[in-house]
Coordinates of C-alpha atoms in Angstrom, one line a residue:
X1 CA 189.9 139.2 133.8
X2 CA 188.9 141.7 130.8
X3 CA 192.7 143.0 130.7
X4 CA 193.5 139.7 129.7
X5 CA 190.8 138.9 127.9
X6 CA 191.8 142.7 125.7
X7 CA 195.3 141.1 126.0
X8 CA 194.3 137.8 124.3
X9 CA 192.1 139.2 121.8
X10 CA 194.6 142.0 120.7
X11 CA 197.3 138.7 120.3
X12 CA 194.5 136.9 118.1
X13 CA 194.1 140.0 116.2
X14 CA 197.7 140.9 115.0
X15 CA 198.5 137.1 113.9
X16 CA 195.2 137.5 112.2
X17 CA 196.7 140.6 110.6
X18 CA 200.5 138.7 110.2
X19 CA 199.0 135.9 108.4
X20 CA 196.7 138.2 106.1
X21 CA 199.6 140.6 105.2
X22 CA 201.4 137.6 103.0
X23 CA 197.7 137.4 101.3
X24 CA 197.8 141.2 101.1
X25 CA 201.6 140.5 98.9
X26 CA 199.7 137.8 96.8
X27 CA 197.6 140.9 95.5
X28 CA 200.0 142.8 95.0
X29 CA 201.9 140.6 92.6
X30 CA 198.8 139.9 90.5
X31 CA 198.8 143.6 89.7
X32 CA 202.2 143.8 89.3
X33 CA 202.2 140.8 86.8
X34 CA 199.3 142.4 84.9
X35 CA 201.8 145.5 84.5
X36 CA 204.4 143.7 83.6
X37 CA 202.9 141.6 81.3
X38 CA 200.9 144.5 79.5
X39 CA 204.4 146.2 79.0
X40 CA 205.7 144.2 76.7
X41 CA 203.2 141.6 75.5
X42 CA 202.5 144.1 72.3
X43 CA 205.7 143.6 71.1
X44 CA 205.0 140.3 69.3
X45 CA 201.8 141.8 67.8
X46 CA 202.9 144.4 66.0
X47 CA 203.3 142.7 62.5
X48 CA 199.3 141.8 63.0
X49 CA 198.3 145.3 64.3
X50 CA 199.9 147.0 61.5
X51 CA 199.0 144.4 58.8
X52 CA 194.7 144.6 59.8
X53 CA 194.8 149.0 61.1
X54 CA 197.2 150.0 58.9
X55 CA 198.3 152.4 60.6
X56 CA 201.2 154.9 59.2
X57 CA 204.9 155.2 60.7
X58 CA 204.3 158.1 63.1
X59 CA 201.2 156.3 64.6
X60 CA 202.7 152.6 64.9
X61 CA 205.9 154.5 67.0
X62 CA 202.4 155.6 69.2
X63 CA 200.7 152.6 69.6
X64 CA 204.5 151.1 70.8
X65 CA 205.8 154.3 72.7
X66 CA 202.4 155.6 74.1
X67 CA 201.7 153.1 76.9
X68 CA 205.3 154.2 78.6
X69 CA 205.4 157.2 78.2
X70 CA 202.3 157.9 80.0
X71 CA 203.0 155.4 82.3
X72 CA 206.3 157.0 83.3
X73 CA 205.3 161.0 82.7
X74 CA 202.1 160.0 85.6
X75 CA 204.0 157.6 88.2
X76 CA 204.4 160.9 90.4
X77 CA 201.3 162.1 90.0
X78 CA 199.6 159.1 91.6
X79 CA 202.0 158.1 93.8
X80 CA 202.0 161.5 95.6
X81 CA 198.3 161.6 94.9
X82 CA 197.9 158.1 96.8
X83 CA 199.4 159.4 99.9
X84 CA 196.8 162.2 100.1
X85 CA 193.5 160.4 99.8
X86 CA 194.2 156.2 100.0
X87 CA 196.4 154.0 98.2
X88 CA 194.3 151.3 98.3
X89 CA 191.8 153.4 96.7
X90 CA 194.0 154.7 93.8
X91 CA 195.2 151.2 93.0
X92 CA 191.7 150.0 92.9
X93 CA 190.7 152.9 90.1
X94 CA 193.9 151.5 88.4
X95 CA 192.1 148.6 88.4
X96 CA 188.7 149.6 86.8
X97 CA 190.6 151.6 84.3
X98 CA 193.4 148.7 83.2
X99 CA 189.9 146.4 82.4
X100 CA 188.2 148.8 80.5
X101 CA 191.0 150.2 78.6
X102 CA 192.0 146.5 77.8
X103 CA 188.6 146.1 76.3
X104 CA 188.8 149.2 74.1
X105 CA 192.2 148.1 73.3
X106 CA 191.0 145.2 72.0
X107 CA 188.0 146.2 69.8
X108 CA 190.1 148.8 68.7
X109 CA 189.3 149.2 64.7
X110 CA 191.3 152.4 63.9
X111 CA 194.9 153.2 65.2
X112 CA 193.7 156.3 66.4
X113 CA 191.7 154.4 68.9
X114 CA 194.1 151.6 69.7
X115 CA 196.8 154.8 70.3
X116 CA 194.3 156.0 73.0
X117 CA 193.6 153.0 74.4
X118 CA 197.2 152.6 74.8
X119 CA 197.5 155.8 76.8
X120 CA 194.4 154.9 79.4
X121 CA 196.4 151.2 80.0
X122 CA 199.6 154.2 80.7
X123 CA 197.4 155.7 83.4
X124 CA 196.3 153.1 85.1
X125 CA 199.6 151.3 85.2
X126 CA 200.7 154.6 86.2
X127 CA 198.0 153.9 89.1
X128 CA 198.8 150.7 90.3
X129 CA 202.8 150.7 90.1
X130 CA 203.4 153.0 92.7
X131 CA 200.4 151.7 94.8
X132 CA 201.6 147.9 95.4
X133 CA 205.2 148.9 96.5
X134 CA 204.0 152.0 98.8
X135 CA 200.9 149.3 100.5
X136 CA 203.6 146.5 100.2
X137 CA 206.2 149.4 102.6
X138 CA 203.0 150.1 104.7
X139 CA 202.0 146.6 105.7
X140 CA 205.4 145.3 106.1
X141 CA 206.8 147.6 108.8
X142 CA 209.5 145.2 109.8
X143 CA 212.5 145.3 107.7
X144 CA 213.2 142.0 107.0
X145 CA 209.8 140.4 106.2
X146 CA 209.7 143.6 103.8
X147 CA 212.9 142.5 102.4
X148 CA 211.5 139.2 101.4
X149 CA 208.6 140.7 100.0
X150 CA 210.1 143.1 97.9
X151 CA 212.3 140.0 96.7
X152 CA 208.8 138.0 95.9
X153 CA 207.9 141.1 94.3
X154 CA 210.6 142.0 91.6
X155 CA 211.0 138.6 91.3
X156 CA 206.8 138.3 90.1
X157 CA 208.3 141.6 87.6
X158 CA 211.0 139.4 86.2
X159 CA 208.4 136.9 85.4
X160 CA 205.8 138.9 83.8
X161 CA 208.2 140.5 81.6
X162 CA 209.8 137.7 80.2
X163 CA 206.1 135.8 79.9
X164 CA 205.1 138.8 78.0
X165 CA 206.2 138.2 74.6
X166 CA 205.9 134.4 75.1
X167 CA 201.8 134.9 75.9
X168 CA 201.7 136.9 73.0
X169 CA 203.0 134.7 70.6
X170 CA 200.5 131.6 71.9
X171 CA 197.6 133.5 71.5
X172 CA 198.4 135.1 68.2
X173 CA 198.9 131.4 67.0
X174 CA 195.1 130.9 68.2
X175 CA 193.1 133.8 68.2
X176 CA 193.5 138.0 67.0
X177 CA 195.9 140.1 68.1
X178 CA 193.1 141.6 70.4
X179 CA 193.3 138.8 72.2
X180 CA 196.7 140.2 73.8
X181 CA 194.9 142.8 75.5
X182 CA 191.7 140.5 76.5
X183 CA 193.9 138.4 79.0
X184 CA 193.9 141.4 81.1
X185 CA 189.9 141.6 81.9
X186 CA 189.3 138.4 84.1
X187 CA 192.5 139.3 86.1
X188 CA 191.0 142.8 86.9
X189 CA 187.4 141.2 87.4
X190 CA 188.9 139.0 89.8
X191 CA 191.8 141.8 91.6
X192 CA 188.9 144.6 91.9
X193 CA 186.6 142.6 94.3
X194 CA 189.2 140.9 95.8
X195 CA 191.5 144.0 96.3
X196 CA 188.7 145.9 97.6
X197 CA 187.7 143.3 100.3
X198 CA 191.6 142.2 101.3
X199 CA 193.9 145.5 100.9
X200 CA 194.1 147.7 103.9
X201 CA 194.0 151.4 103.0
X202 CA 196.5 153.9 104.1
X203 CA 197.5 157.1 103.7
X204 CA 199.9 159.8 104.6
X205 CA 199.6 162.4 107.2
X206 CA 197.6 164.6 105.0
X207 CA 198.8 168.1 106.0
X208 CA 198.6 170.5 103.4
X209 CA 196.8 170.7 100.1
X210 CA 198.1 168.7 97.3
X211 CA 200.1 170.6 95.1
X212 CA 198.3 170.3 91.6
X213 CA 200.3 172.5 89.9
X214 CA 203.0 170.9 90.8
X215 CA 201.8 167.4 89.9
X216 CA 201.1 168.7 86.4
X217 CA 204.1 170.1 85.8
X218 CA 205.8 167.1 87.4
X219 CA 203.8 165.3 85.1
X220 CA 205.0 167.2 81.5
X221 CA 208.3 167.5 82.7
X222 CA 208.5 163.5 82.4
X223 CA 206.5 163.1 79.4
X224 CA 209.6 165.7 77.7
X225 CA 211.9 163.8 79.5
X226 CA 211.0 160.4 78.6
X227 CA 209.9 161.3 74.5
X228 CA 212.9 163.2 74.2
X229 CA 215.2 160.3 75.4
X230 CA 213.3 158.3 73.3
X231 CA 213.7 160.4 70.3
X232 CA 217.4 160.9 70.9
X233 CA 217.4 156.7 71.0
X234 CA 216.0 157.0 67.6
X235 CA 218.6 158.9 66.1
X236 CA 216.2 162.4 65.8
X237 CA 219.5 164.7 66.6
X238 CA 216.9 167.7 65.1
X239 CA 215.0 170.1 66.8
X240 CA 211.8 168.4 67.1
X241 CA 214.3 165.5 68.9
X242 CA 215.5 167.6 71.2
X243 CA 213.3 170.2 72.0
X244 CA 211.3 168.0 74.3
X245 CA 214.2 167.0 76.1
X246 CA 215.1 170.6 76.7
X247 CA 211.7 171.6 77.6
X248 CA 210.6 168.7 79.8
X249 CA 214.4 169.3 82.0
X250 CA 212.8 172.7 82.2
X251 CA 209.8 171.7 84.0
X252 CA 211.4 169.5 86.3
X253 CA 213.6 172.3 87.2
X254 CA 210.9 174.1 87.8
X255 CA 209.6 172.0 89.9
X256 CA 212.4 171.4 92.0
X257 CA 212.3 174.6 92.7
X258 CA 208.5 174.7 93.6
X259 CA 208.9 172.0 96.0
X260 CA 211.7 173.5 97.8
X261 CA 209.9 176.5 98.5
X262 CA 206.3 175.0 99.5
X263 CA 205.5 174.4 103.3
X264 CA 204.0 171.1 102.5
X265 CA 205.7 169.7 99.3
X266 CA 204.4 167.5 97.1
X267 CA 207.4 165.3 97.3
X268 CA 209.5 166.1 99.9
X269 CA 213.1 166.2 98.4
X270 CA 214.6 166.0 101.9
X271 CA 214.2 162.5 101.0
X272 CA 217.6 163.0 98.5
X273 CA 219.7 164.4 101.2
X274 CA 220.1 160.9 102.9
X275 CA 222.7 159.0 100.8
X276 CA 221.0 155.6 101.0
X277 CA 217.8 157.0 99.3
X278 CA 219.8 159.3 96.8
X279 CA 222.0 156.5 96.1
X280 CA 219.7 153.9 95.7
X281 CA 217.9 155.8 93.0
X282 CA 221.2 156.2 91.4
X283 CA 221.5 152.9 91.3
X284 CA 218.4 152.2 89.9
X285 CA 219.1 153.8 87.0
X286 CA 222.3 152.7 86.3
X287 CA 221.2 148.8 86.6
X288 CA 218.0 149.7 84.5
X289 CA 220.6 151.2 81.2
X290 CA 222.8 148.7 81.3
X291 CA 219.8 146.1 81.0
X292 CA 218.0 147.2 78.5
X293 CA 220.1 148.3 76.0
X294 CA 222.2 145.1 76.3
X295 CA 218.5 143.4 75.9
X296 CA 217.4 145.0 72.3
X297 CA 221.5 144.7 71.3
X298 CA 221.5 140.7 72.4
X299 CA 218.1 140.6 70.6
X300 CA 219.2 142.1 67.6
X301 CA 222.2 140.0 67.6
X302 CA 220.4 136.7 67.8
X303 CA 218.2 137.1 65.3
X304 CA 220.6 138.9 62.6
X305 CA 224.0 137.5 63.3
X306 CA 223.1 134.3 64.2
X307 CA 219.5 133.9 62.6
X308 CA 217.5 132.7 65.5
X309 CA 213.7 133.0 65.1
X310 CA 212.0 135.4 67.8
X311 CA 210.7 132.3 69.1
X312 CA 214.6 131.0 70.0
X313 CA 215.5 134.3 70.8
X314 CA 212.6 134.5 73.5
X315 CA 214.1 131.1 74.8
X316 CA 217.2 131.9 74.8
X317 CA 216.9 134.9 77.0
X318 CA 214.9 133.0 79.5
X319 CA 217.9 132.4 81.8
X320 CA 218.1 135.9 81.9
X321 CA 214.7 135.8 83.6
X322 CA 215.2 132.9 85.6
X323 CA 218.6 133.6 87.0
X324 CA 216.9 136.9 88.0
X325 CA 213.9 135.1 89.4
X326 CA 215.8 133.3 92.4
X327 CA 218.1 136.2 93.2
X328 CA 215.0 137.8 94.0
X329 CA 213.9 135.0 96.4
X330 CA 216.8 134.7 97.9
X331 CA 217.5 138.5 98.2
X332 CA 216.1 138.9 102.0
X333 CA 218.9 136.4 102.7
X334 CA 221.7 138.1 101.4
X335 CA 220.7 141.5 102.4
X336 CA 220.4 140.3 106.3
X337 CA 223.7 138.4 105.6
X338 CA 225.9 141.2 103.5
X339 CA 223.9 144.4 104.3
X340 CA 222.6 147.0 101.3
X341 CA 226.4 148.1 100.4
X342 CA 228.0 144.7 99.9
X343 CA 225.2 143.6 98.6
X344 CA 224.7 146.0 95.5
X345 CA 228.4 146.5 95.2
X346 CA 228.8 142.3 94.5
X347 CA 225.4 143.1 92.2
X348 CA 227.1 145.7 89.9
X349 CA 230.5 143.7 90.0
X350 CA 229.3 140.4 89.1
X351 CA 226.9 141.6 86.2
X352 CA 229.8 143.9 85.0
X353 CA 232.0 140.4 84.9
X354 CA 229.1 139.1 82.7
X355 CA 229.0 141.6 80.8
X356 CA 233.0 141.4 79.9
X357 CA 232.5 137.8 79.4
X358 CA 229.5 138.0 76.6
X359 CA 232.5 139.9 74.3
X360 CA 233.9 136.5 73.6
X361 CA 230.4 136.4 71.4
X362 CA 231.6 136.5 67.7
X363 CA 229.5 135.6 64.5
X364 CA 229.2 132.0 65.2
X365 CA 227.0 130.4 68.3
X366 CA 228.3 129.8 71.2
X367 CA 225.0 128.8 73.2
X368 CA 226.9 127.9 76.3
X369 CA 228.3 131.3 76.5
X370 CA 225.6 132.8 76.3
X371 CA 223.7 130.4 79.1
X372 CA 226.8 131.2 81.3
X373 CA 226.8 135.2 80.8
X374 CA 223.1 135.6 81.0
X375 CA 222.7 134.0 84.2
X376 CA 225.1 135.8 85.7
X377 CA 223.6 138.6 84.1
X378 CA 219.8 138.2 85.5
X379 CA 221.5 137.1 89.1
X380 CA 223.6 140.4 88.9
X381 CA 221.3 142.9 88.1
X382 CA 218.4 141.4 90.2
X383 CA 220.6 141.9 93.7
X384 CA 221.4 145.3 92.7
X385 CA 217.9 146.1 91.7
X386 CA 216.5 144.3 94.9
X387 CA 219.2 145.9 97.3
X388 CA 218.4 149.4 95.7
X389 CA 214.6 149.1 96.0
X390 CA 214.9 148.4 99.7
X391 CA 217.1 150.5 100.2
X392 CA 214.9 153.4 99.0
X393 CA 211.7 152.0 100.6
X394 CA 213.3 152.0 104.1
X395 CA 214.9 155.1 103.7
X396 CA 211.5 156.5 103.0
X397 CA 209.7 157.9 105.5
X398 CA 205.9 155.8 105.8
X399 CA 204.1 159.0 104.8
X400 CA 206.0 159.4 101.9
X401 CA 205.5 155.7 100.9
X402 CA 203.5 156.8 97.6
X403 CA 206.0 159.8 96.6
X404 CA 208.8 157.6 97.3
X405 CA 207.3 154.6 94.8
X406 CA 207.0 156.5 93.0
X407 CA 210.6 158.3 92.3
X408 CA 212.1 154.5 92.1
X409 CA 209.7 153.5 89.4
X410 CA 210.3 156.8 87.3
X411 CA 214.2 155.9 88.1
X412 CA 213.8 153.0 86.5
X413 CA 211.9 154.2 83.3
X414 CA 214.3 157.1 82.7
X415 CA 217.0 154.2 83.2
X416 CA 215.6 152.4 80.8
X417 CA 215.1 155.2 78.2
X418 CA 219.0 156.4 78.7
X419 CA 219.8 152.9 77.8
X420 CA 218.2 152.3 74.6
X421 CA 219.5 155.9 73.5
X422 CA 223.0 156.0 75.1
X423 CA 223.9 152.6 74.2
X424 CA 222.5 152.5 71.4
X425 CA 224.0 155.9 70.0
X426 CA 227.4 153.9 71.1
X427 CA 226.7 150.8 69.2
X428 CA 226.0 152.5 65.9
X429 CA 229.2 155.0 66.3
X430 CA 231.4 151.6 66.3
X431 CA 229.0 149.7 63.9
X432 CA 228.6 152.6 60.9
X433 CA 232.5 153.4 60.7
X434 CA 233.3 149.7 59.1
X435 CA 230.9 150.3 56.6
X436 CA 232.2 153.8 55.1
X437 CA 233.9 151.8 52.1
X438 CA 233.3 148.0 51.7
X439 CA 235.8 147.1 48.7
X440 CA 233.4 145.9 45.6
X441 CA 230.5 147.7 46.8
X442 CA 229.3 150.8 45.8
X443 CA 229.4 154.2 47.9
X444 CA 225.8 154.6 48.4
X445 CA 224.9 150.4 49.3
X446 CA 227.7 151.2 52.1
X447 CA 226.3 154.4 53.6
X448 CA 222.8 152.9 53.7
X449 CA 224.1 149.6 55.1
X450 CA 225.6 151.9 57.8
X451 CA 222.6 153.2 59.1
X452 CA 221.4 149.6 60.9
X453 CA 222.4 145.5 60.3
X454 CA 218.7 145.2 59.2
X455 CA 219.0 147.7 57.0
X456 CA 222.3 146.2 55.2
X457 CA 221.0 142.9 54.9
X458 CA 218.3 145.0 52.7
X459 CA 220.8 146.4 50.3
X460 CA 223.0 143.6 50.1
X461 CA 219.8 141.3 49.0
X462 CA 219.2 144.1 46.1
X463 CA 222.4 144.1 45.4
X464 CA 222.7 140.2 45.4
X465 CA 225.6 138.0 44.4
X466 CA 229.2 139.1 45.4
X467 CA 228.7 142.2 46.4
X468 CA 225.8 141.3 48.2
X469 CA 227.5 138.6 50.1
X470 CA 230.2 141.1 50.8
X471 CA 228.5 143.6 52.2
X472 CA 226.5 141.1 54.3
X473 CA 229.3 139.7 55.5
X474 CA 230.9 143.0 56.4
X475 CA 228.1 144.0 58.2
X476 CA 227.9 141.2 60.3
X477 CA 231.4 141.4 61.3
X478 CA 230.8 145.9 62.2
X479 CA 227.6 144.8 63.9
X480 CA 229.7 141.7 66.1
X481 CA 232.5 145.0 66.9
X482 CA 229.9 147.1 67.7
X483 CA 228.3 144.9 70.0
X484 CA 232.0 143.9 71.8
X485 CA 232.2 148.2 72.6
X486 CA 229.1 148.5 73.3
X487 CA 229.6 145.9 76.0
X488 CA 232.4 147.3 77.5
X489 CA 231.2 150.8 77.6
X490 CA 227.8 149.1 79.8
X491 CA 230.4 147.3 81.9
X492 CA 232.3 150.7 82.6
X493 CA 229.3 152.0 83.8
X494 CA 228.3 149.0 86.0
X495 CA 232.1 149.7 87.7
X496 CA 230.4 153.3 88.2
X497 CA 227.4 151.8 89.7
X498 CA 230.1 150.0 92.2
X499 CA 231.3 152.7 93.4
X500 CA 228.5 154.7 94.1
X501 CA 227.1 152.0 96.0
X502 CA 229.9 152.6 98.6
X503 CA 227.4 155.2 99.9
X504 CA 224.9 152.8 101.0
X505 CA 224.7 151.8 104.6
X506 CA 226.7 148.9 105.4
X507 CA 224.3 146.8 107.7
X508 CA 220.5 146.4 107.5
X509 CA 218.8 148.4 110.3
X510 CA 215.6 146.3 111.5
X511 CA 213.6 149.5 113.2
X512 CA 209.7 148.8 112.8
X513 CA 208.4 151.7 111.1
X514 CA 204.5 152.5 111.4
X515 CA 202.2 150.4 110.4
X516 CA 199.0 150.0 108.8
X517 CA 196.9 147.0 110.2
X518 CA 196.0 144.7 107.8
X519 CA 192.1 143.3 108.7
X520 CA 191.2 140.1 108.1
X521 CA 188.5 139.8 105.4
X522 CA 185.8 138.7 107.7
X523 CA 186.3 142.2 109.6
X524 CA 186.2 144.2 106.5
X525 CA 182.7 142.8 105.5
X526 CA 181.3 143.2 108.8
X527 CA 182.4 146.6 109.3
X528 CA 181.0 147.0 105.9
X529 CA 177.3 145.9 106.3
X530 CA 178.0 147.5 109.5
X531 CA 178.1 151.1 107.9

């Protein structure tokens, strides 16, 4: 009679746990959309910040560049660092620190301070990133409930980047630009309580001390990494440009080599010799620079070839996010249906086909084009982005949940920053050429035209009537050329991505991996007033 009575309650007690997991993914994506959001919700408040601080070149690039770059240089540092003493309880600290940085962001009355502020939202970002996918890999041991997951999840990323800039722009209609940061503090007074009573905590096995040293370095290495890409993006082709570049691949080398010689590494690099991991975070990266360069190009282009406000450029980049949106929900379908391989293969092939398809743009609109290619676009990258992540995550052994985080979402910010510098470095070799001699206009109107469009449409305004309308013209026409290569070039990469996806395993394996229990709320408490 108690055996079955153990039986029956043990039965009550996982569905409890089953049905409190989904609740558990519900938390999850609020932090996530609170990253998300954060990342790119400034972006529309920059003309505001710098017309009421003032603030000087240098320190505007900071108050932009700051909050990524610290996020990316610390993603391994507290993912590694969750798996030693709780995720649950790193994420919550991510929490505390995300509120209280938000408020100093927004009282900020000097750059100086808005620039640090910045850098405290980098580090607890840097907190909670890692944490919701290595919980989220935790409490969803079988595969395919994890796959759906994950696809709820990047699909809740989509969102919050693309409702970003839009958020921004309502509240600056209304209220300061402060305001952009004060949406953040009742969604952290609400996750913080709420995360505390619902998230389970886990760990990994714990053997070992963690390697500080190594974290730190880990840590610089990045921050090189990540400011000299950026630098490089910028056009600094200088020493100061590249010496961080240099110096951070020289940390990380370093600490390659640390790692491989500890008994208990920080992050166990193992992890790369299994071609679905390695590959995966491969093709992260590849699907993360061909996004965002194409982004700040099809940006640019809307607003200075065809003269969209940021307003109808925001809108007209929504399908992007959309399209991405349901190939995220209905990611766990294909993957059980086409397995990982197929999967990011018809991912990279159908948003390289998009890609080909957006060079029929030209100088005049074509809105339905550009509905048609951005869909396919956002559907594209999303399955390779969702097949890769889960990929990686099951490949991952559940100590190294954290660690493992961890290296996808620093894949994806060093994709990112390749992006912006690679394509963009290819853009403006086929966009400055055109302008080396624009019949009519003088020799030094047509070298500074060739430095950006933006920057042409400046000269040809001082220069004004038909020269002016020349040189506009002309520049329009280099900018619409250097778009069409640029878009090729992406797509040649997204063919690379295709092919290294042939690595990946060709059906989904459904092996439960460990588990943490997930208690229901009611158990928490008690256990709480309990103690």
């Amino acid at each position: 009679m108690s055996g079955t009575t153990t039986a029956a309650a043990l039965r009550r007690r996982a569905a409890g746990a089953g049905a409190n997991r989904w609740v558990v993914l519900v938390v999850l994506c609020a932090s996530l959309l609170l990253v998300a959001v954060d990342a790119t919700v400034l972006h529309v408040a920059v003309p505001a910040v710098t017309e009421d601080l003032r603030p000087g070149g240098i320190e505007l690039l900071w108050i932009v560049d700051i909050y990524p770059l610290v996020c990316a240089s610390l993603l391994i540092l507290f993912g590694t660092l969750g798996d030693r003493v709780g995720r649950r309880r790193i994420l919550l600290l991510g929490y505390a620190l995300f509120g209280v940085a938000s408020a100093l962001a927004a009282l900020a009355d000097t750059a100086q301070v808005l620039i640090a502020a910045r850098a405290l939202l980098g580090v607890g970002g840097a907190m909670i990133m890692p944490a919701t996918l290595s919980i989220l890999r935790q409490v969803f041991p079988d595969r395919r409930e994890r796959a759906l997951a994950i696809g709820i999840w990047s699909a809740v990323a989509a969102v919050g980047a693309a409702v970003g800039p839009l958020l921004g722009g309502f509240l600056l209609e209304h209220f300061w630009w402060g305001s952009v940061f004060l949406v953040n503090i009742p969604l952290m007074l609400v996750s913080l309580p709420v995360g505390r009573l619902l998230l389970p905590e886990s760990k990994g096995d714990g053997r070992g001390p963690w390697d500080v040293v190594g974290a730190l370095m880990a840590a610089a290495g990045l921050f090189g990494m990540v400011l000299g890409v950026k630098r490089l993006g910028g056009g600094d082709l200088d020493v100061v440009g590249v010496l961080p570049l240099l110096v951070g691949g020289a940390l990380l080398a370093l600490f390659v080599r640390r790692q491989r010689r500890r008994a208990h590494p920080l992050v166990d690099l193992r992890m790369f010799a299994r071609p679905a991991f390695s590959t995966s975070v491969g093709c992260i990266v590849l699907a993360m620079l061909a996004l965002v360069g194409l982004e700040l190009i099809a940006a640019q282009y809307l607003q200075l070839v065809l003269g969209l406000s940021p307003l109808e450029t925001g809108l007209r980049l929504l399908p992007l996010t959309f399209a991405a949106m349901g190939a995220g929900l209905a990611g766990a379908r294909m993957l059980r249906r086409f397995g990982p391989r197929r999967m990011v293969c018809s991912g990279f092939f159908l948003t390289a086909f998009a890609v080909v398809l957006l060079t029929a743009m030209g100088g005049t609109d074509d809105p339905a084009l550009m509905l048609s290619g951005f869909v396919l676009l956002g559907f594209g990258l999303e399955t390779t982005l969702f097949g890769a992540y889960e990929s990686m995550l099951s490949e991952a052994p559940p100590e190294q949940a954290g660690g493992a985080a961890a290296i996808g979402e620093t894949s994806y910010q060093l994709g990112a920053g390749i992006g912006i510098a690679l394509l963009g470095t290819v853009m403006n070799a086929a966009y400055a050429p055109g302008l080396s001699s624009v019949p009519g206009v003088p020799a030094s109107a047509s070298a500074a035209a060739g430095n950006s469009l933006g920057e042409a449409y400046e000269v040809a305004g001082q220069l004004g009537g038909a020269a002016g309308e020349t040189l506009r013209a002309a520049a329009r026409d280099c900018f619409v050329h250097g778009l069409h290569v640029t878009l090729l070039v992406s797509a040649g990469l997204l063919l690379l991505g295709a092919v290294m996806a042939l690595r990946l395993p060709r059906t989904m394996s459904c092996e439960p991996a460990a588990a943490v229990e997930v208690p229901a709320p009611r158990e928490v408490a008690e256990s709480r007033v309990s103690a």
